[in-house]
Structure formats: structure tokens, C-alpha cells
């Protein structure tokens, strides 16, 4: 908590706003790219910040196994916490990932 407080103080109000905009832009970009993939569905109408839900026609465990082999974290399996969210997973895009990272994730998903 102290580290977060120091970081926010150093960034200032405009820095935090800029960071939030970057996070939102990357999440919207990633959601749009995943939305183009066959076998995956995202809600294009739902408001998001840096996280959104992806639904797959394939079992999440299969996707997870393939992505982890490529050292890509696939997201959070929502069925672990919500049994009715079968084959749905939470994906997050933040300032820590560049466009190339997001594109690599999308390309890997397309191969699942």
C-alpha cells in the first residue's frame, strides 16, 4: 500500500489520468481483437476499464494448457468461482503490456 501511495503521489493527478486512459485503451483494443476471433465471444456493449470477460466454445482448461506452454497467462477461469460461467475467463490489459504483447496473446488464442 505504501508503494502504491508513493507512486500515485509522484505521478500526480494528470499522470494517474494518463495511466487510466492507457489501461482503458489497451483493454478496448484487446477486446476488439479477441471479438474478431472464431470460437470466442466478448460483449462489445459492456463498459470496461481494464478487464473483460471472454467466452470460448472450447473448454478453458484446453486454452489454459496451450497458452501456458507459450508462457502466456490465459486469464482467470471464472467457473472456479461461478459454476454458471463455464468456459468464460477474465482477461486484463494494463500499461504493463505493449501492443505487441496484446497481439501475441490474440495470435495465441487464435491457435487454440
JSON list of C-alpha atoms in Angstrom, two decimals:
[
{"chain": "A", "resi": 1, "resn": "UNK", "atom": "CA", "xyz": [0.00, 0.00, 0.00]},
{"chain": "A", "resi": 2, "resn": "UNK", "atom": "CA", "xyz": [2.89, 2.36, 0.76]},
{"chain": "A", "resi": 3, "resn": "UNK", "atom": "CA", "xyz": [4.44, 1.75, -2.65]},
{"chain": "A", "resi": 4, "resn": "UNK", "atom": "CA", "xyz": [1.11, 2.50, -4.37]},
{"chain": "A", "resi": 5, "resn": "UNK", "atom": "CA", "xyz": [0.74, 5.70, -2.34]},
{"chain": "A", "resi": 6, "resn": "UNK", "atom": "CA", "xyz": [4.25, 6.87, -3.24]},
{"chain": "A", "resi": 7, "resn": "UNK", "atom": "CA", "xyz": [3.71, 6.03, -6.92]},
{"chain": "A", "resi": 8, "resn": "UNK", "atom": "CA", "xyz": [0.42, 7.93, -7.08]},
{"chain": "A", "resi": 9, "resn": "UNK", "atom": "CA", "xyz": [1.95, 10.91, -5.31]},
{"chain": "A", "resi": 10, "resn": "UNK", "atom": "CA", "xyz": [4.86, 11.02, -7.76]},
{"chain": "A", "resi": 11, "resn": "UNK", "atom": "CA", "xyz": [2.58, 10.64, -10.78]},
{"chain": "A", "resi": 12, "resn": "UNK", "atom": "CA", "xyz": [0.19, 13.34, -9.74]},
{"chain": "A", "resi": 13, "resn": "UNK", "atom": "CA", "xyz": [-3.39, 13.77, -10.90]},
{"chain": "A", "resi": 14, "resn": "UNK", "atom": "CA", "xyz": [-2.60, 14.11, -14.60]},
{"chain": "A", "resi": 15, "resn": "UNK", "atom": "CA", "xyz": [-0.24, 11.14, -14.52]},
{"chain": "A", "resi": 16, "resn": "UNK", "atom": "CA", "xyz": [-2.89, 8.92, -12.94]},
{"chain": "A", "resi": 17, "resn": "UNK", "atom": "CA", "xyz": [-5.44, 10.07, -15.53]},
{"chain": "A", "resi": 18, "resn": "UNK", "atom": "CA", "xyz": [-2.99, 9.31, -18.34]},
{"chain": "A", "resi": 19, "resn": "UNK", "atom": "CA", "xyz": [-2.29, 5.87, -16.90]},
{"chain": "A", "resi": 20, "resn": "UNK", "atom": "CA", "xyz": [-6.02, 5.14, -16.61]},
{"chain": "A", "resi": 21, "resn": "UNK", "atom": "CA", "xyz": [-6.54, 6.16, -20.24]},
{"chain": "A", "resi": 22, "resn": "UNK", "atom": "CA", "xyz": [-3.72, 3.86, -21.38]},
{"chain": "A", "resi": 23, "resn": "UNK", "atom": "CA", "xyz": [-5.26, 0.95, -19.46]},
{"chain": "A", "resi": 24, "resn": "UNK", "atom": "CA", "xyz": [-8.69, 1.60, -20.92]},
{"chain": "A", "resi": 25, "resn": "UNK", "atom": "CA", "xyz": [-7.38, 1.99, -24.47]},
{"chain": "A", "resi": 26, "resn": "UNK", "atom": "CA", "xyz": [-5.44, -1.29, -24.28]},
{"chain": "A", "resi": 27, "resn": "UNK", "atom": "CA", "xyz": [-8.41, -3.18, -22.86]},
{"chain": "A", "resi": 28, "resn": "UNK", "atom": "CA", "xyz": [-10.74, -1.86, -25.59]},
{"chain": "A", "resi": 29, "resn": "UNK", "atom": "CA", "xyz": [-8.15, -2.75, -28.25]},
{"chain": "A", "resi": 30, "resn": "UNK", "atom": "CA", "xyz": [-7.69, -6.27, -26.86]},
{"chain": "A", "resi": 31, "resn": "UNK", "atom": "CA", "xyz": [-11.43, -6.84, -26.57]},
{"chain": "A", "resi": 32, "resn": "UNK", "atom": "CA", "xyz": [-11.92, -5.75, -30.17]},
{"chain": "A", "resi": 33, "resn": "UNK", "atom": "CA", "xyz": [-9.20, -8.07, -31.42]},
{"chain": "A", "resi": 34, "resn": "UNK", "atom": "CA", "xyz": [-10.49, -11.07, -29.46]},
{"chain": "A", "resi": 35, "resn": "UNK", "atom": "CA", "xyz": [-14.01, -10.27, -30.67]},
{"chain": "A", "resi": 36, "resn": "UNK", "atom": "CA", "xyz": [-12.84, -10.95, -34.24]},
{"chain": "A", "resi": 37, "resn": "UNK", "atom": "CA", "xyz": [-11.69, -14.49, -33.43]},
{"chain": "A", "resi": 38, "resn": "UNK", "atom": "CA", "xyz": [-13.78, -17.51, -34.32]},
{"chain": "A", "resi": 39, "resn": "UNK", "atom": "CA", "xyz": [-14.74, -19.54, -31.29]},
{"chain": "A", "resi": 40, "resn": "UNK", "atom": "CA", "xyz": [-14.57, -16.62, -28.87]},
{"chain": "A", "resi": 41, "resn": "UNK", "atom": "CA", "xyz": [-17.18, -14.10, -27.82]},
{"chain": "A", "resi": 42, "resn": "UNK", "atom": "CA", "xyz": [-16.94, -10.84, -25.92]},
{"chain": "A", "resi": 43, "resn": "UNK", "atom": "CA", "xyz": [-19.64, -8.34, -25.07]},
{"chain": "A", "resi": 44, "resn": "UNK", "atom": "CA", "xyz": [-18.88, -5.26, -27.13]},
{"chain": "A", "resi": 45, "resn": "UNK", "atom": "CA", "xyz": [-21.60, -3.29, -25.30]},
{"chain": "A", "resi": 46, "resn": "UNK", "atom": "CA", "xyz": [-20.45, -3.82, -21.74]},
{"chain": "A", "resi": 47, "resn": "UNK", "atom": "CA", "xyz": [-18.45, -0.95, -20.25]},
{"chain": "A", "resi": 48, "resn": "UNK", "atom": "CA", "xyz": [-14.93, -1.95, -19.24]},
{"chain": "A", "resi": 49, "resn": "UNK", "atom": "CA", "xyz": [-11.88, -0.42, -17.68]},
{"chain": "A", "resi": 50, "resn": "UNK", "atom": "CA", "xyz": [-9.01, -2.88, -17.97]},
{"chain": "A", "resi": 51, "resn": "UNK", "atom": "CA", "xyz": [-10.79, -6.21, -17.52]},
{"chain": "A", "resi": 52, "resn": "UNK", "atom": "CA", "xyz": [-13.45, -8.01, -19.51]},
{"chain": "A", "resi": 53, "resn": "UNK", "atom": "CA", "xyz": [-14.96, -11.47, -19.91]},
{"chain": "A", "resi": 54, "resn": "UNK", "atom": "CA", "xyz": [-14.16, -13.77, -22.82]},
{"chain": "A", "resi": 55, "resn": "UNK", "atom": "CA", "xyz": [-16.37, -16.77, -23.59]},
{"chain": "A", "resi": 56, "resn": "UNK", "atom": "CA", "xyz": [-14.99, -19.71, -25.55]},
{"chain": "A", "resi": 57, "resn": "UNK", "atom": "CA", "xyz": [-16.64, -22.61, -27.34]},
{"chain": "A", "resi": 58, "resn": "UNK", "atom": "CA", "xyz": [-13.70, -24.74, -26.15]},
{"chain": "A", "resi": 59, "resn": "UNK", "atom": "CA", "xyz": [-13.01, -25.69, -22.54]},
{"chain": "A", "resi": 60, "resn": "UNK", "atom": "CA", "xyz": [-10.91, -23.12, -20.70]},
{"chain": "A", "resi": 61, "resn": "UNK", "atom": "CA", "xyz": [-8.62, -25.88, -19.44]},
{"chain": "A", "resi": 62, "resn": "UNK", "atom": "CA", "xyz": [-7.62, -26.64, -23.04]},
{"chain": "A", "resi": 63, "resn": "UNK", "atom": "CA", "xyz": [-6.90, -22.97, -23.76]},
{"chain": "A", "resi": 64, "resn": "UNK", "atom": "CA", "xyz": [-5.01, -22.58, -20.50]},
{"chain": "A", "resi": 65, "resn": "UNK", "atom": "CA", "xyz": [-2.79, -25.58, -21.22]},
{"chain": "A", "resi": 66, "resn": "UNK", "atom": "CA", "xyz": [-1.82, -24.31, -24.68]},
{"chain": "A", "resi": 67, "resn": "UNK", "atom": "CA", "xyz": [-1.14, -20.74, -23.58]},
{"chain": "A", "resi": 68, "resn": "UNK", "atom": "CA", "xyz": [0.86, -21.69, -20.50]},
{"chain": "A", "resi": 69, "resn": "UNK", "atom": "CA", "xyz": [3.16, -23.77, -22.73]},
{"chain": "A", "resi": 70, "resn": "UNK", "atom": "CA", "xyz": [3.92, -20.49, -24.53]},
{"chain": "A", "resi": 71, "resn": "UNK", "atom": "CA", "xyz": [4.46, -18.71, -21.20]},
{"chain": "A", "resi": 72, "resn": "UNK", "atom": "CA", "xyz": [1.27, -16.69, -21.68]},
{"chain": "A", "resi": 73, "resn": "UNK", "atom": "CA", "xyz": [-1.09, -16.25, -18.74]},
{"chain": "A", "resi": 74, "resn": "UNK", "atom": "CA", "xyz": [-4.52, -17.03, -20.22]},
{"chain": "A", "resi": 75, "resn": "UNK", "atom": "CA", "xyz": [-6.70, -15.14, -17.78]},
{"chain": "A", "resi": 76, "resn": "UNK", "atom": "CA", "xyz": [-8.78, -16.18, -14.79]},
{"chain": "A", "resi": 77, "resn": "UNK", "atom": "CA", "xyz": [-11.16, -19.12, -15.16]},
{"chain": "A", "resi": 78, "resn": "UNK", "atom": "CA", "xyz": [-14.46, -17.73, -13.88]},
{"chain": "A", "resi": 79, "resn": "UNK", "atom": "CA", "xyz": [-16.06, -21.16, -13.45]},
{"chain": "A", "resi": 80, "resn": "UNK", "atom": "CA", "xyz": [-13.81, -21.68, -10.42]},
{"chain": "A", "resi": 81, "resn": "UNK", "atom": "CA", "xyz": [-15.86, -19.06, -8.62]},
{"chain": "A", "resi": 82, "resn": "UNK", "atom": "CA", "xyz": [-19.09, -19.04, -10.65]},
{"chain": "A", "resi": 83, "resn": "UNK", "atom": "CA", "xyz": [-20.12, -22.53, -11.86]},
{"chain": "A", "resi": 84, "resn": "UNK", "atom": "CA", "xyz": [-22.55, -20.99, -14.36]},
{"chain": "A", "resi": 85, "resn": "UNK", "atom": "CA", "xyz": [-19.64, -19.20, -16.14]},
{"chain": "A", "resi": 86, "resn": "UNK", "atom": "CA", "xyz": [-18.40, -22.35, -17.89]},
{"chain": "A", "resi": 87, "resn": "UNK", "atom": "CA", "xyz": [-15.68, -21.64, -20.49]},
{"chain": "A", "resi": 88, "resn": "UNK", "atom": "CA", "xyz": [-15.60, -17.96, -19.54]},
{"chain": "A", "resi": 89, "resn": "UNK", "atom": "CA", "xyz": [-12.46, -16.23, -18.40]},
{"chain": "A", "resi": 90, "resn": "UNK", "atom": "CA", "xyz": [-11.46, -12.78, -17.24]},
{"chain": "A", "resi": 91, "resn": "UNK", "atom": "CA", "xyz": [-8.77, -11.02, -19.27]},
{"chain": "A", "resi": 92, "resn": "UNK", "atom": "CA", "xyz": [-6.87, -7.93, -18.15]},
{"chain": "A", "resi": 93, "resn": "UNK", "atom": "CA", "xyz": [-4.87, -5.40, -20.18]},
{"chain": "A", "resi": 94, "resn": "UNK", "atom": "CA", "xyz": [-2.84, -2.70, -18.43]},
{"chain": "A", "resi": 95, "resn": "UNK", "atom": "CA", "xyz": [0.04, -0.32, -19.02]},
{"chain": "A", "resi": 96, "resn": "UNK", "atom": "CA", "xyz": [2.44, -3.18, -18.28]},
{"chain": "A", "resi": 97, "resn": "UNK", "atom": "CA", "xyz": [1.64, -4.75, -21.67]},
{"chain": "A", "resi": 98, "resn": "UNK", "atom": "CA", "xyz": [2.58, -3.25, -25.02]},
{"chain": "A", "resi": 99, "resn": "UNK", "atom": "CA", "xyz": [0.51, -3.62, -28.19]},
{"chain": "A", "resi": 100, "resn": "UNK", "atom": "CA", "xyz": [2.89, -6.37, -29.34]},
{"chain": "A", "resi": 101, "resn": "UNK", "atom": "CA", "xyz": [2.13, -8.33, -26.14]},
{"chain": "A", "resi": 102, "resn": "UNK", "atom": "CA", "xyz": [-1.60, -7.98, -26.75]},
{"chain": "A", "resi": 103, "resn": "UNK", "atom": "CA", "xyz": [-1.22, -9.06, -30.37]},
{"chain": "A", "resi": 104, "resn": "UNK", "atom": "CA", "xyz": [0.83, -12.08, -29.27]},
{"chain": "A", "resi": 105, "resn": "UNK", "atom": "CA", "xyz": [-1.95, -13.03, -26.86]},
{"chain": "A", "resi": 106, "resn": "UNK", "atom": "CA", "xyz": [-4.59, -12.73, -29.59]},
{"chain": "A", "resi": 107, "resn": "UNK", "atom": "CA", "xyz": [-2.49, -14.76, -32.02]},
{"chain": "A", "resi": 108, "resn": "UNK", "atom": "CA", "xyz": [-2.01, -17.48, -29.41]},
{"chain": "A", "resi": 109, "resn": "UNK", "atom": "CA", "xyz": [-5.75, -17.53, -28.68]},
{"chain": "A", "resi": 110, "resn": "UNK", "atom": "CA", "xyz": [-6.48, -17.88, -32.38]},
{"chain": "A", "resi": 111, "resn": "UNK", "atom": "CA", "xyz": [-4.44, -21.10, -32.39]},
{"chain": "A", "resi": 112, "resn": "UNK", "atom": "CA", "xyz": [-6.41, -22.67, -29.53]}
]
